[in-house]
Short mmCIF file of the N, C-alpha and C atoms (twelve columns), coordinates in Angstrom:
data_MODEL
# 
_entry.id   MODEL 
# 
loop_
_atom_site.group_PDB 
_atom_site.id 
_atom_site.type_symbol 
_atom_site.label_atom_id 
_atom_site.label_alt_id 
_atom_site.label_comp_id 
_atom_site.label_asym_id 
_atom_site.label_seq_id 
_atom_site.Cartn_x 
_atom_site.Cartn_y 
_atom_site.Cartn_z 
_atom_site.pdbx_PDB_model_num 
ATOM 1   N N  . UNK A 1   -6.901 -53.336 239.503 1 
ATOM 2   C CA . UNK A 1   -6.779 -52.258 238.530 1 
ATOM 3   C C  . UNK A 1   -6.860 -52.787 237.101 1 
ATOM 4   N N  . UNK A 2   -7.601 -53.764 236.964 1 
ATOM 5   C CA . UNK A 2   -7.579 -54.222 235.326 1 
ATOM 6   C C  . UNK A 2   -8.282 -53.261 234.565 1 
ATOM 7   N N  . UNK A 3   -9.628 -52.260 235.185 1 
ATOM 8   C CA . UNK A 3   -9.490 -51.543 233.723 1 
ATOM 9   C C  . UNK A 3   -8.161 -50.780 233.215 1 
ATOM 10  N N  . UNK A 4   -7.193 -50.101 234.225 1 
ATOM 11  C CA . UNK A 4   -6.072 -49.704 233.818 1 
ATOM 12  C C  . UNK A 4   -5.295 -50.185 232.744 1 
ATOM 13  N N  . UNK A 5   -5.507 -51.621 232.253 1 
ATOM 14  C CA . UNK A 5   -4.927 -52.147 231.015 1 
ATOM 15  C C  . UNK A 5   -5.446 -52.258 229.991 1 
ATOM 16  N N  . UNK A 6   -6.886 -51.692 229.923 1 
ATOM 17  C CA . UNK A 6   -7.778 -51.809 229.585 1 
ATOM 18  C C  . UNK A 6   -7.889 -50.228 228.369 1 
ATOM 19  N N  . UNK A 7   -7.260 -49.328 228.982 1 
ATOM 20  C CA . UNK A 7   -7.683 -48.150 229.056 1 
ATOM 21  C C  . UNK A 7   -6.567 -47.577 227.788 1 
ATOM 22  N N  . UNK A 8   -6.855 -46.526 226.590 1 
ATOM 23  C CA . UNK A 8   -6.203 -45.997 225.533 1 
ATOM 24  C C  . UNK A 8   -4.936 -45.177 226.336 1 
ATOM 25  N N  . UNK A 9   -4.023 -44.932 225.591 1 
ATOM 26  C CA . UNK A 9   -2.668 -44.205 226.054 1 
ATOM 27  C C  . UNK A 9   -3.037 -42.736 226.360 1 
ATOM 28  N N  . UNK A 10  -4.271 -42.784 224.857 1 
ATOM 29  C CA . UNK A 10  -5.015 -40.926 225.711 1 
ATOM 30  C C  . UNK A 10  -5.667 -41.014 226.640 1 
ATOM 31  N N  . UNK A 11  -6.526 -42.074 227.170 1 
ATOM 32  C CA . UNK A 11  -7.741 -41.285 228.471 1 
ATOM 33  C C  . UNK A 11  -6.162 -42.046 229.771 1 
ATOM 34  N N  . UNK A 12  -5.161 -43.002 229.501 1 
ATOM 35  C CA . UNK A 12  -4.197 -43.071 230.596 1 
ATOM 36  C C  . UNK A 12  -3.630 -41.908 230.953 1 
ATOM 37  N N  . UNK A 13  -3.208 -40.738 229.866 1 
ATOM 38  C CA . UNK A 13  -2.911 -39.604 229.888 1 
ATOM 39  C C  . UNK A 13  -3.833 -38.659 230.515 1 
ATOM 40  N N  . UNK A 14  -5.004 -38.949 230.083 1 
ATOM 41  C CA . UNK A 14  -5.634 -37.716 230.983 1 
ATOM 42  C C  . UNK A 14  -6.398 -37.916 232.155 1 
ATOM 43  N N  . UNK A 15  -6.089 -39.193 232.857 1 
ATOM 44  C CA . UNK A 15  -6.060 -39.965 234.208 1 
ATOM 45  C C  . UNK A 15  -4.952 -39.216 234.986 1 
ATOM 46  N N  . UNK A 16  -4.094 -39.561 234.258 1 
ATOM 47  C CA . UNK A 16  -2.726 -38.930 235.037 1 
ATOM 48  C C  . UNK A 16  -2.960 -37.123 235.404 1 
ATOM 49  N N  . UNK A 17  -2.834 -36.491 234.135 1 
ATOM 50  C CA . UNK A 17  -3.459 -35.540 234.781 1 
ATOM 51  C C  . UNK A 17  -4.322 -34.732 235.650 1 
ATOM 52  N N  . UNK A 18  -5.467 -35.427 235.544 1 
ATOM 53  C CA . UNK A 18  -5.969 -35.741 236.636 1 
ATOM 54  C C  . UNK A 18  -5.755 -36.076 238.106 1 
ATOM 55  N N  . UNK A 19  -5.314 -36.713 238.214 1 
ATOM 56  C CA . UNK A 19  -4.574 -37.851 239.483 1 
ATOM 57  C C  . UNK A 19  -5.492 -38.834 240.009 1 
ATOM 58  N N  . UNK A 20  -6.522 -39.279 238.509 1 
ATOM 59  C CA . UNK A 20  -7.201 -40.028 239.167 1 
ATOM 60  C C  . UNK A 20  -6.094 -41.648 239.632 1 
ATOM 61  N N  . UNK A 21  -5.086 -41.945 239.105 1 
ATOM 62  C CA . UNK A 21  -4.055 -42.672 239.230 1 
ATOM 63  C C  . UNK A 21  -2.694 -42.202 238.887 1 
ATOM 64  N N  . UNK A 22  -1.638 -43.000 239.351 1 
ATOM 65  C CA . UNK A 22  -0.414 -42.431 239.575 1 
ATOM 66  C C  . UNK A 22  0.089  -43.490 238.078 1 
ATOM 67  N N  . UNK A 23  1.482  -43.636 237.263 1 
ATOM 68  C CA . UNK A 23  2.440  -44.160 237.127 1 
ATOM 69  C C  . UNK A 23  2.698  -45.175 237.352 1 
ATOM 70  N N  . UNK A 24  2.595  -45.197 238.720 1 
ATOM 71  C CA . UNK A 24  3.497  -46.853 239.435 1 
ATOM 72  C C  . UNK A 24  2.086  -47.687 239.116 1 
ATOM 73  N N  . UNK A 25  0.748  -47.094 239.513 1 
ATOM 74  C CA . UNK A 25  -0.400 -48.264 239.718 1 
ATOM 75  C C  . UNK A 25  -0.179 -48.233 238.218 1 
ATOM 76  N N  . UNK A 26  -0.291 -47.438 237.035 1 
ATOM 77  C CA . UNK A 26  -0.474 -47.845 236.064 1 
ATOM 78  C C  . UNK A 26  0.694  -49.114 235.376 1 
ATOM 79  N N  . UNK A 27  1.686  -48.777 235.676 1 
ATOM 80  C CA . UNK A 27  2.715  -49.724 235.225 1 
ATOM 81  C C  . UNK A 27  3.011  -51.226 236.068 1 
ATOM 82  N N  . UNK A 28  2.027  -51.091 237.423 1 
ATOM 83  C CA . UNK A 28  2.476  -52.377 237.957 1 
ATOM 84  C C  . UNK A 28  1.293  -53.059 237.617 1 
ATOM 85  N N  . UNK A 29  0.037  -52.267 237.096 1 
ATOM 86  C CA . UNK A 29  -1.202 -53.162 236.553 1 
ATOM 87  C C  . UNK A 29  -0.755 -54.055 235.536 1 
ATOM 88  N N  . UNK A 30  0.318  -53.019 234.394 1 
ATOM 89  C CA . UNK A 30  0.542  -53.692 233.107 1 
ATOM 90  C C  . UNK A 30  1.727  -55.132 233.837 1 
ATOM 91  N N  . UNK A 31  2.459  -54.861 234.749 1 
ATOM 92  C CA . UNK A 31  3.069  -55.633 234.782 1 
ATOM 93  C C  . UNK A 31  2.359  -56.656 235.051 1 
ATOM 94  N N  . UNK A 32  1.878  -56.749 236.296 1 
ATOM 95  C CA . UNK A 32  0.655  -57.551 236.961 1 
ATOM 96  C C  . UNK A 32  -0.308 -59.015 235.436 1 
ATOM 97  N N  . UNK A 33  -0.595 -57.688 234.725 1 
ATOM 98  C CA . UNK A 33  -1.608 -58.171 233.572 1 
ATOM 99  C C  . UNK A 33  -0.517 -59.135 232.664 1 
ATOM 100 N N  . UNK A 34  0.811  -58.643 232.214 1 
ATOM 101 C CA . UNK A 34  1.754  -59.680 231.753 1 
ATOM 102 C C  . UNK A 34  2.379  -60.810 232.245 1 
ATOM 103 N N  . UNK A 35  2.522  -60.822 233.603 1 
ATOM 104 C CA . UNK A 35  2.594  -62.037 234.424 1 
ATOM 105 C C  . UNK A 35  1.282  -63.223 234.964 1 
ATOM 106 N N  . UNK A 36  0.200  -62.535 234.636 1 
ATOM 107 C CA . UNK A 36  -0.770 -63.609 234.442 1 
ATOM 108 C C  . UNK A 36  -1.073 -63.712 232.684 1 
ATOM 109 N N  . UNK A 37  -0.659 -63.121 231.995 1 
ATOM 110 C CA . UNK A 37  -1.206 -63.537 230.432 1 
ATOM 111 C C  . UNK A 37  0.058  -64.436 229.766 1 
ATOM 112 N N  . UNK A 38  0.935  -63.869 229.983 1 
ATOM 113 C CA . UNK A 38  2.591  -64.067 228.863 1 
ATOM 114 C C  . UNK A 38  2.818  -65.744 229.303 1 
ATOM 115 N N  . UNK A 39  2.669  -66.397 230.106 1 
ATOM 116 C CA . UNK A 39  2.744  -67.892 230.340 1 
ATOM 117 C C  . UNK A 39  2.171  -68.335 229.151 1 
ATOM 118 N N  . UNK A 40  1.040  -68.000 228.756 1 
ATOM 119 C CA . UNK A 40  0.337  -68.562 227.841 1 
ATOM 120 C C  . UNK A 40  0.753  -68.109 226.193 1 
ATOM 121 N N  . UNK A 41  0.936  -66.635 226.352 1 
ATOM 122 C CA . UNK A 41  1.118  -66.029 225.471 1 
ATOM 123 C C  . UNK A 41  2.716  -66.136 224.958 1 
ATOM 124 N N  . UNK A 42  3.431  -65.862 225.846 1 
ATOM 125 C CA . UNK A 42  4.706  -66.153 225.041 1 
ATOM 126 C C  . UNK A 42  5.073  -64.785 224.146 1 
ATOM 127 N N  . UNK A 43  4.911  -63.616 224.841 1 
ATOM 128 C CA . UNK A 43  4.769  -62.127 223.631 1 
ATOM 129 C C  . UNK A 43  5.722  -61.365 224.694 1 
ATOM 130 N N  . UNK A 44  6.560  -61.941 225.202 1 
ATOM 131 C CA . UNK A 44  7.789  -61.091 225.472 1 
ATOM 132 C C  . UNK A 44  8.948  -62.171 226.489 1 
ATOM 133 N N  . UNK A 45  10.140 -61.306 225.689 1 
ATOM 134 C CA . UNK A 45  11.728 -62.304 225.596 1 
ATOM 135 C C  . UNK A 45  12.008 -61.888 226.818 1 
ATOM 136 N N  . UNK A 46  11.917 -60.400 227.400 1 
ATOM 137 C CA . UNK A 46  12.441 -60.242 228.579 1 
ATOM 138 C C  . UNK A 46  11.647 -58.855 229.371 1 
ATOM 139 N N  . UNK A 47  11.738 -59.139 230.281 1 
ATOM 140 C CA . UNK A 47  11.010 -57.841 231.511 1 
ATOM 141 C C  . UNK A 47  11.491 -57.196 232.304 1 
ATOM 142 N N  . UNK A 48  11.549 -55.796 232.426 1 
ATOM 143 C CA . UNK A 48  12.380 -54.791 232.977 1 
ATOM 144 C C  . UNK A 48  11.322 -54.489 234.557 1 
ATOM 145 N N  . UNK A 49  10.809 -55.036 235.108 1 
ATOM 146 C CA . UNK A 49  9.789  -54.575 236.109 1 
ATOM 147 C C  . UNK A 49  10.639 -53.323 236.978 1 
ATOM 148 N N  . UNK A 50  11.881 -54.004 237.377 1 
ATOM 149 C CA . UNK A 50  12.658 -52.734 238.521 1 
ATOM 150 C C  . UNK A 50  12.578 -51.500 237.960 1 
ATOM 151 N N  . UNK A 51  13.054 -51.526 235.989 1 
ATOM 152 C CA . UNK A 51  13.205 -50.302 235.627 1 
ATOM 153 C C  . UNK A 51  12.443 -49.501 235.145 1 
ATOM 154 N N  . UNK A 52  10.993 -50.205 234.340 1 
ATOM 155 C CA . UNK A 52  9.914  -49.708 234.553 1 
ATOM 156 C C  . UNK A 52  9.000  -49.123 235.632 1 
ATOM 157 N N  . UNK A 53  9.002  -49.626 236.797 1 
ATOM 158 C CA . UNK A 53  8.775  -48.574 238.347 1 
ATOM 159 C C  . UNK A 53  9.689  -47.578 238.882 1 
ATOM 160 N N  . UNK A 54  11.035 -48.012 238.153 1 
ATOM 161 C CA . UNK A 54  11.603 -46.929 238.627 1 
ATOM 162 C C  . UNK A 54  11.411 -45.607 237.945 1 
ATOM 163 N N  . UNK A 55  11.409 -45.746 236.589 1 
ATOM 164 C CA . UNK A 55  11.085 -44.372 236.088 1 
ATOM 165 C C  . UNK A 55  9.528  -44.408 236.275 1 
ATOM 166 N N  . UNK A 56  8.293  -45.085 236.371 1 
ATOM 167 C CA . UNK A 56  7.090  -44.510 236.532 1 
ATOM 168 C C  . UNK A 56  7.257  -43.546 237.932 1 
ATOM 169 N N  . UNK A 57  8.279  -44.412 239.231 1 
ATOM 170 C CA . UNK A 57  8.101  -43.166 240.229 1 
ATOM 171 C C  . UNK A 57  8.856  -42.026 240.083 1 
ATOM 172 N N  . UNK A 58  9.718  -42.191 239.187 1 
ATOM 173 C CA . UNK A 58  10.453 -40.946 238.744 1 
ATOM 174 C C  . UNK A 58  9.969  -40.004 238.172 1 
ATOM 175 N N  . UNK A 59  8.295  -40.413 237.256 1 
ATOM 176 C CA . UNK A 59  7.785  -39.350 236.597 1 
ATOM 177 C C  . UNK A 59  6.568  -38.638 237.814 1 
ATOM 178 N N  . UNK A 60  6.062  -40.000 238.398 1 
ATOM 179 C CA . UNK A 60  5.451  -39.294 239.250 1 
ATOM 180 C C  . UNK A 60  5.641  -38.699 240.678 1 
ATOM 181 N N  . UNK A 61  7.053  -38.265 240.824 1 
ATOM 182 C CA . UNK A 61  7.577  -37.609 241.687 1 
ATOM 183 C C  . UNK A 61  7.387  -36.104 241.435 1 
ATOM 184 N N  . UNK A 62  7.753  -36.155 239.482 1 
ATOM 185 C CA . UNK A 62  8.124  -34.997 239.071 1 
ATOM 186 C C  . UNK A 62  6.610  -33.989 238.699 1 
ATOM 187 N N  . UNK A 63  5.771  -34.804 237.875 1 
ATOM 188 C CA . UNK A 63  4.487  -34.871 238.131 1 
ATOM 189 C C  . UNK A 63  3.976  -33.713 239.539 1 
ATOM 190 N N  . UNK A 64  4.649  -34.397 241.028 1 
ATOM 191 C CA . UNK A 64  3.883  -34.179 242.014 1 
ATOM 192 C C  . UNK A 64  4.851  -32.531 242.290 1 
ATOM 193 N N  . UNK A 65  6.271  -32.338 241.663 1 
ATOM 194 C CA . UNK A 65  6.683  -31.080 241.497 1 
ATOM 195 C C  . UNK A 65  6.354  -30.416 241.552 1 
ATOM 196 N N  . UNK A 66  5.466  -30.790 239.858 1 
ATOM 197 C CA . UNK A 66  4.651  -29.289 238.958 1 
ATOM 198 C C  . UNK A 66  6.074  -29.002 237.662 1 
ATOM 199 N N  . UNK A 67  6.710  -30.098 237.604 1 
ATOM 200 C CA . UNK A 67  7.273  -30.217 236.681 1 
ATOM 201 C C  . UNK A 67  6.268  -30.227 235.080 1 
ATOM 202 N N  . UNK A 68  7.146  -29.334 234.396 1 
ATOM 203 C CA . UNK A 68  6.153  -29.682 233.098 1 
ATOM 204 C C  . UNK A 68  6.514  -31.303 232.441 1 
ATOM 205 N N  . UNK A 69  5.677  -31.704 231.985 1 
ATOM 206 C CA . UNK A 69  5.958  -33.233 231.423 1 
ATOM 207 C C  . UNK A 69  5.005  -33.460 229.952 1 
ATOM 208 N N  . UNK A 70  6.099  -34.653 229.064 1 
ATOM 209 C CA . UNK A 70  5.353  -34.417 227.701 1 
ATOM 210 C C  . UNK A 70  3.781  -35.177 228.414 1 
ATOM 211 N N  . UNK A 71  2.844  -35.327 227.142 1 
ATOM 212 C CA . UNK A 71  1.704  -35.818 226.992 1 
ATOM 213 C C  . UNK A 71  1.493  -37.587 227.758 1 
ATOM 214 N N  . UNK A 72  2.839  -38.455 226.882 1 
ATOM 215 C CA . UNK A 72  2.976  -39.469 227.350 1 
ATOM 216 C C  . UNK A 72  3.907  -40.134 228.566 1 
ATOM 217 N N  . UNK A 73  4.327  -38.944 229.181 1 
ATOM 218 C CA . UNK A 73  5.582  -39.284 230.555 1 
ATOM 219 C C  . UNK A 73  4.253  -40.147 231.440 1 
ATOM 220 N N  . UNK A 74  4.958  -41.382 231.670 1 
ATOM 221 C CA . UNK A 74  4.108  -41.821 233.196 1 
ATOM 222 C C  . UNK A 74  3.220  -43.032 232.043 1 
ATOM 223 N N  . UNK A 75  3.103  -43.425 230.485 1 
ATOM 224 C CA . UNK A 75  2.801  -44.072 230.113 1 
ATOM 225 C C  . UNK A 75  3.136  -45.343 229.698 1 
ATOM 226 N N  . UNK A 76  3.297  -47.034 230.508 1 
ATOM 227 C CA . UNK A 76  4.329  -48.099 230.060 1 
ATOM 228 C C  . UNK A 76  4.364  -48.430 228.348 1 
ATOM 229 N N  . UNK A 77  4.955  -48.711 228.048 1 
ATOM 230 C CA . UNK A 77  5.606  -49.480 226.655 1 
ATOM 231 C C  . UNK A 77  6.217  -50.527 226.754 1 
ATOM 232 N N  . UNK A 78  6.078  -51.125 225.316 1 
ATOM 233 C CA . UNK A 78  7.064  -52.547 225.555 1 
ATOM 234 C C  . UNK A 78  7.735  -51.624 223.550 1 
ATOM 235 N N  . UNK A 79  8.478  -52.905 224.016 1 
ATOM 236 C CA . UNK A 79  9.841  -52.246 222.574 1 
ATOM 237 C C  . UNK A 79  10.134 -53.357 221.925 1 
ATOM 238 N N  . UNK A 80  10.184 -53.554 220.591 1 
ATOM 239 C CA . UNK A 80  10.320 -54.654 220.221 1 
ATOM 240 C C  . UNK A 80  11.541 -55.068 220.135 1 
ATOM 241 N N  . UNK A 81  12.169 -56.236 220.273 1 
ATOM 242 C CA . UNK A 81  13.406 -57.184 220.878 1 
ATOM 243 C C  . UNK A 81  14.468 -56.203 220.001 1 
ATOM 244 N N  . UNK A 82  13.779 -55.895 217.992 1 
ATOM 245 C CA . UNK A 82  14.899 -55.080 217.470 1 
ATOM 246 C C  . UNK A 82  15.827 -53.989 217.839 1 
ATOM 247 N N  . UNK A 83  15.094 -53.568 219.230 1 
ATOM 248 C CA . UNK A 83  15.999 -52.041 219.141 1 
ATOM 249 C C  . UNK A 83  16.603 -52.305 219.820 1 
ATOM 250 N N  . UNK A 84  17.706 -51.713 220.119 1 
ATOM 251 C CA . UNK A 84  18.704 -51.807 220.902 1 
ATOM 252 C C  . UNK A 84  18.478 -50.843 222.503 1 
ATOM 253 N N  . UNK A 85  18.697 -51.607 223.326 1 
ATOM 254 C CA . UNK A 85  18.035 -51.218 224.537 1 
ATOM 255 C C  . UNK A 85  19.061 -51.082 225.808 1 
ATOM 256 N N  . UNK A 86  20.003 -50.058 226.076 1 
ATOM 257 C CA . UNK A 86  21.195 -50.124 227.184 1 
ATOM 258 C C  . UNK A 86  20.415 -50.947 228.471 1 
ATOM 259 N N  . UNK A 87  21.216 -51.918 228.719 1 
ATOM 260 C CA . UNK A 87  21.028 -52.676 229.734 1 
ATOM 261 C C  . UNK A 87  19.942 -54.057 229.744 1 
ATOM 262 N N  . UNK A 88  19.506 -54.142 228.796 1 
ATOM 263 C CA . UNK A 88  18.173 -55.164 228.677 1 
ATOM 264 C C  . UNK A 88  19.094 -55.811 227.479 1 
ATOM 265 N N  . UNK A 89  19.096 -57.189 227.574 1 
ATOM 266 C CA . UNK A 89  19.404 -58.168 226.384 1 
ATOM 267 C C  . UNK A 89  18.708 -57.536 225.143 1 
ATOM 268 N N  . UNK A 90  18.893 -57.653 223.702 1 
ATOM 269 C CA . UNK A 90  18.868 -57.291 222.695 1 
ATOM 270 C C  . UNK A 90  19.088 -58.382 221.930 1 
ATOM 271 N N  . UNK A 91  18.342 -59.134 221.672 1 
ATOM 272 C CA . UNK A 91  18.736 -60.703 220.445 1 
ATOM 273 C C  . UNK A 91  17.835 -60.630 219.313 1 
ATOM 274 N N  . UNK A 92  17.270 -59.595 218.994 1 
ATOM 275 C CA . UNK A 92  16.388 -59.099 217.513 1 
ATOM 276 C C  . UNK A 92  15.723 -61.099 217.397 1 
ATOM 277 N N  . UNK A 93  15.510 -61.917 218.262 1 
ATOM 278 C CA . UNK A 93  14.864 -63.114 218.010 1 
ATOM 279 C C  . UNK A 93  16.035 -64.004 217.390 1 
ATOM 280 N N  . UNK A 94  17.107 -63.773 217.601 1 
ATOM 281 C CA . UNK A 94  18.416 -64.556 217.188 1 
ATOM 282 C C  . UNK A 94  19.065 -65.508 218.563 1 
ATOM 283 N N  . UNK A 95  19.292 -66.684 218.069 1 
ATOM 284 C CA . UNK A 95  19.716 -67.404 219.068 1 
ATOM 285 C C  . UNK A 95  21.848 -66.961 218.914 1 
ATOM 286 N N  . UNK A 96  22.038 -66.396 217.865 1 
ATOM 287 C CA . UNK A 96  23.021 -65.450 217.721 1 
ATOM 288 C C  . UNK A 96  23.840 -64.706 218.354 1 
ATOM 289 N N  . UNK A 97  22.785 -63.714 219.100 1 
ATOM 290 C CA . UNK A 97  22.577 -62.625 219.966 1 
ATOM 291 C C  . UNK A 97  22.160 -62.765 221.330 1 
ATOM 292 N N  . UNK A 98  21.990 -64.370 221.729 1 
ATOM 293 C CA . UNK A 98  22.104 -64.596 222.758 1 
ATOM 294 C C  . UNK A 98  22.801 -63.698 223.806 1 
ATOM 295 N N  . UNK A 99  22.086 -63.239 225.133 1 
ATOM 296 C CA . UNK A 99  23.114 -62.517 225.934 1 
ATOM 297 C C  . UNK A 99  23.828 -61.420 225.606 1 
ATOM 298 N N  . UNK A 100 23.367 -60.566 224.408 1 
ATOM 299 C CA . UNK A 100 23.892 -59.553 223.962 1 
ATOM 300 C C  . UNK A 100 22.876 -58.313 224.716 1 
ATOM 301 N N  . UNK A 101 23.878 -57.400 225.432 1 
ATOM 302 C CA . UNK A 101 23.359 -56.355 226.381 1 
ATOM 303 C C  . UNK A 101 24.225 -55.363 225.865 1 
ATOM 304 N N  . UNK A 102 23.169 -54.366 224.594 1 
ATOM 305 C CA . UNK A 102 24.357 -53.455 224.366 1 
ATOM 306 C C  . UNK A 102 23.797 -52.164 225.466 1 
ATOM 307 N N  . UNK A 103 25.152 -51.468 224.809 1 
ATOM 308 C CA . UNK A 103 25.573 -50.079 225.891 1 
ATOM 309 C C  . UNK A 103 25.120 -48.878 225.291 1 
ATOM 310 N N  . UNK A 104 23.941 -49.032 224.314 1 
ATOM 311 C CA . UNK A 104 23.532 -47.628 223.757 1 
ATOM 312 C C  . UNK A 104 22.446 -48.075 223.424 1 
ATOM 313 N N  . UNK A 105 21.044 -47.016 223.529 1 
ATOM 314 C CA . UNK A 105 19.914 -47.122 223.192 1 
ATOM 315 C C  . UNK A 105 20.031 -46.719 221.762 1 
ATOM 316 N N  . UNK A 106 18.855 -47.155 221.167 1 
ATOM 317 C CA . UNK A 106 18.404 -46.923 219.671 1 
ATOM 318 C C  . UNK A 106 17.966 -45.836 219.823 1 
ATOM 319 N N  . UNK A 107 18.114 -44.865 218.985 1 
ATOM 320 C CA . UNK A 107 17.084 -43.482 218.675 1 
ATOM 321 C C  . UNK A 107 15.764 -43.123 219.054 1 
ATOM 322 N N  . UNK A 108 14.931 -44.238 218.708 1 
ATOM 323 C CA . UNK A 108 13.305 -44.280 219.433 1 
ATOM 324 C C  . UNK A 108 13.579 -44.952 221.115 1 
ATOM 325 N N  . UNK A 109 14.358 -45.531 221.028 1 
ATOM 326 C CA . UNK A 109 14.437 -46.075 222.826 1 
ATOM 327 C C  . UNK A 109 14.777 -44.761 223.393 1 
ATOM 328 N N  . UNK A 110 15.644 -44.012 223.086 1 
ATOM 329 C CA . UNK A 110 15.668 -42.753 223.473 1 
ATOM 330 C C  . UNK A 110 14.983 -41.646 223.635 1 
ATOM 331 N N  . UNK A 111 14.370 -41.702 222.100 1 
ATOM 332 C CA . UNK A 111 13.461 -40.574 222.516 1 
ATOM 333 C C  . UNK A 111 12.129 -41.264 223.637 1 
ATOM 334 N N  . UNK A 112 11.676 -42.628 223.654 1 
ATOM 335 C CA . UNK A 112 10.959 -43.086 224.677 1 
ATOM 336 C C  . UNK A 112 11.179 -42.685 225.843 1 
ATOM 337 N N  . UNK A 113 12.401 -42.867 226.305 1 
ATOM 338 C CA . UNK A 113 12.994 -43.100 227.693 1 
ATOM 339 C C  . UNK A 113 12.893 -41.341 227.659 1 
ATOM 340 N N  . UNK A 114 13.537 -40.496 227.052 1 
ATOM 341 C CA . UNK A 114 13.166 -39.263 226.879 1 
ATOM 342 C C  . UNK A 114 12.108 -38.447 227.119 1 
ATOM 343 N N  . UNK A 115 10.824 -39.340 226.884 1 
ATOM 344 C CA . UNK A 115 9.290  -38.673 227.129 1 
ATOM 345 C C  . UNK A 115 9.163  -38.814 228.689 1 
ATOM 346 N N  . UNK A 116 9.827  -39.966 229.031 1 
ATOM 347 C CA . UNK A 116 9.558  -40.636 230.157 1 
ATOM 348 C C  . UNK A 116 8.557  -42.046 230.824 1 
ATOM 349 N N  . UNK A 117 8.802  -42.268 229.333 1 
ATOM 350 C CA . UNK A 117 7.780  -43.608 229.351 1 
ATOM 351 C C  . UNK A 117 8.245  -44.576 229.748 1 
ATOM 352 N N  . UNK A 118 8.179  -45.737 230.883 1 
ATOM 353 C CA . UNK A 118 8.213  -46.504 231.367 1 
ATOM 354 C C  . UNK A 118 8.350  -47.769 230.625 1 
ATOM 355 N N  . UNK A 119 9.204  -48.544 229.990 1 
ATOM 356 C CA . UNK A 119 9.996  -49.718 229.702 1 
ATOM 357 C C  . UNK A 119 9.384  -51.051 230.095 1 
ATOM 358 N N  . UNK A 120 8.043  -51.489 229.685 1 
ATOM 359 C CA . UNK A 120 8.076  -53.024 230.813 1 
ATOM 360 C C  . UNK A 120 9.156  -53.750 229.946 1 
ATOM 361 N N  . UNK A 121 9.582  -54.203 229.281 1 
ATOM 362 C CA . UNK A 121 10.227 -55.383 228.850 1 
ATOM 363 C C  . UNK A 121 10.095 -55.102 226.752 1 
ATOM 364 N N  . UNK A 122 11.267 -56.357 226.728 1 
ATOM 365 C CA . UNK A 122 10.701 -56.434 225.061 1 
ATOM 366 C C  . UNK A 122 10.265 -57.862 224.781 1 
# 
C-alpha cells in the first residue's frame, strides 16, 4: 500500500468515502512507511501504533454504521513532541521532561482526537 502514503489528506478522504480503503490499511501503511524510514530519519521521539489502529478501527466501524463523520475522521497524524498528549510521553525535546506522561490533552490534540484522526506517534 505505498501509494497510500503517498496520497493528499483530501483524495485519503475521498478514498474513504468511497471505500476504496479502510482506516486501519491507511494507518498501518503510515505506520509500516515509518518503521522502514525513521531508522534513518530520526523524525519521531515516540509511536502510538496500538492507539492509532485503535481509533482508525473505531472510525471505521462507525463509518460502516452510517454514522455521520467529519471530513478528516479515519485520517493518521503525527503531533509535534510540544503538545501535550494524555498517555504518550511529552518532553517538548527536553532531556528535562524525560518520562513525562501528562493526563490532559492540549486543545488541538483534542480537537484531533475529536475529528477522529488517528495518532501515529510524536
Amino acid at each position: 500500500m505505498t501509494e497510500l502514503v503517498q496520497m493528499t489528506a483530501a483524495d485519503l478522504a475521498e478514498g474513504l468515502q468511497r471505500g476504496d480503503f479502510s482506516s486501519v490499511e491507511i494507518t498501518q501503511a503510515h505506520l509500516d512507511r515509518i518503521a522502514d524510514v525513521d531508522p534513518g530519519v530520526h523524525a519521531f521521539l515516540h509511536l502510538d501504533p496500538d492507539g492509532a489502529l485503535a481509533t482508525a478501527r473505531d472510525v471505521d466501524r462507525r463509518r460502516r454504521d452510517g454514522e455521520a463523520l467529519g471530513a478528516l475522521a479515519g485520517i493518521p497524524i503525527a503531533v509535534k513532541d510540544v503538545m501535550a498528549t494524555r498517555g504518550l510521553p511529552t518532553t517538548c525535546g527536553s532531556r528535562m521532561l524525560d518520562g513525562w506522561i501528562p493526563p490532559y490533552d492540549a486543545t488541538v490534540v483534542r480537537h484531533l482526537k475529536d475529528a477522529g484522526m488517528p495518532i501515529l506517534g510524536k
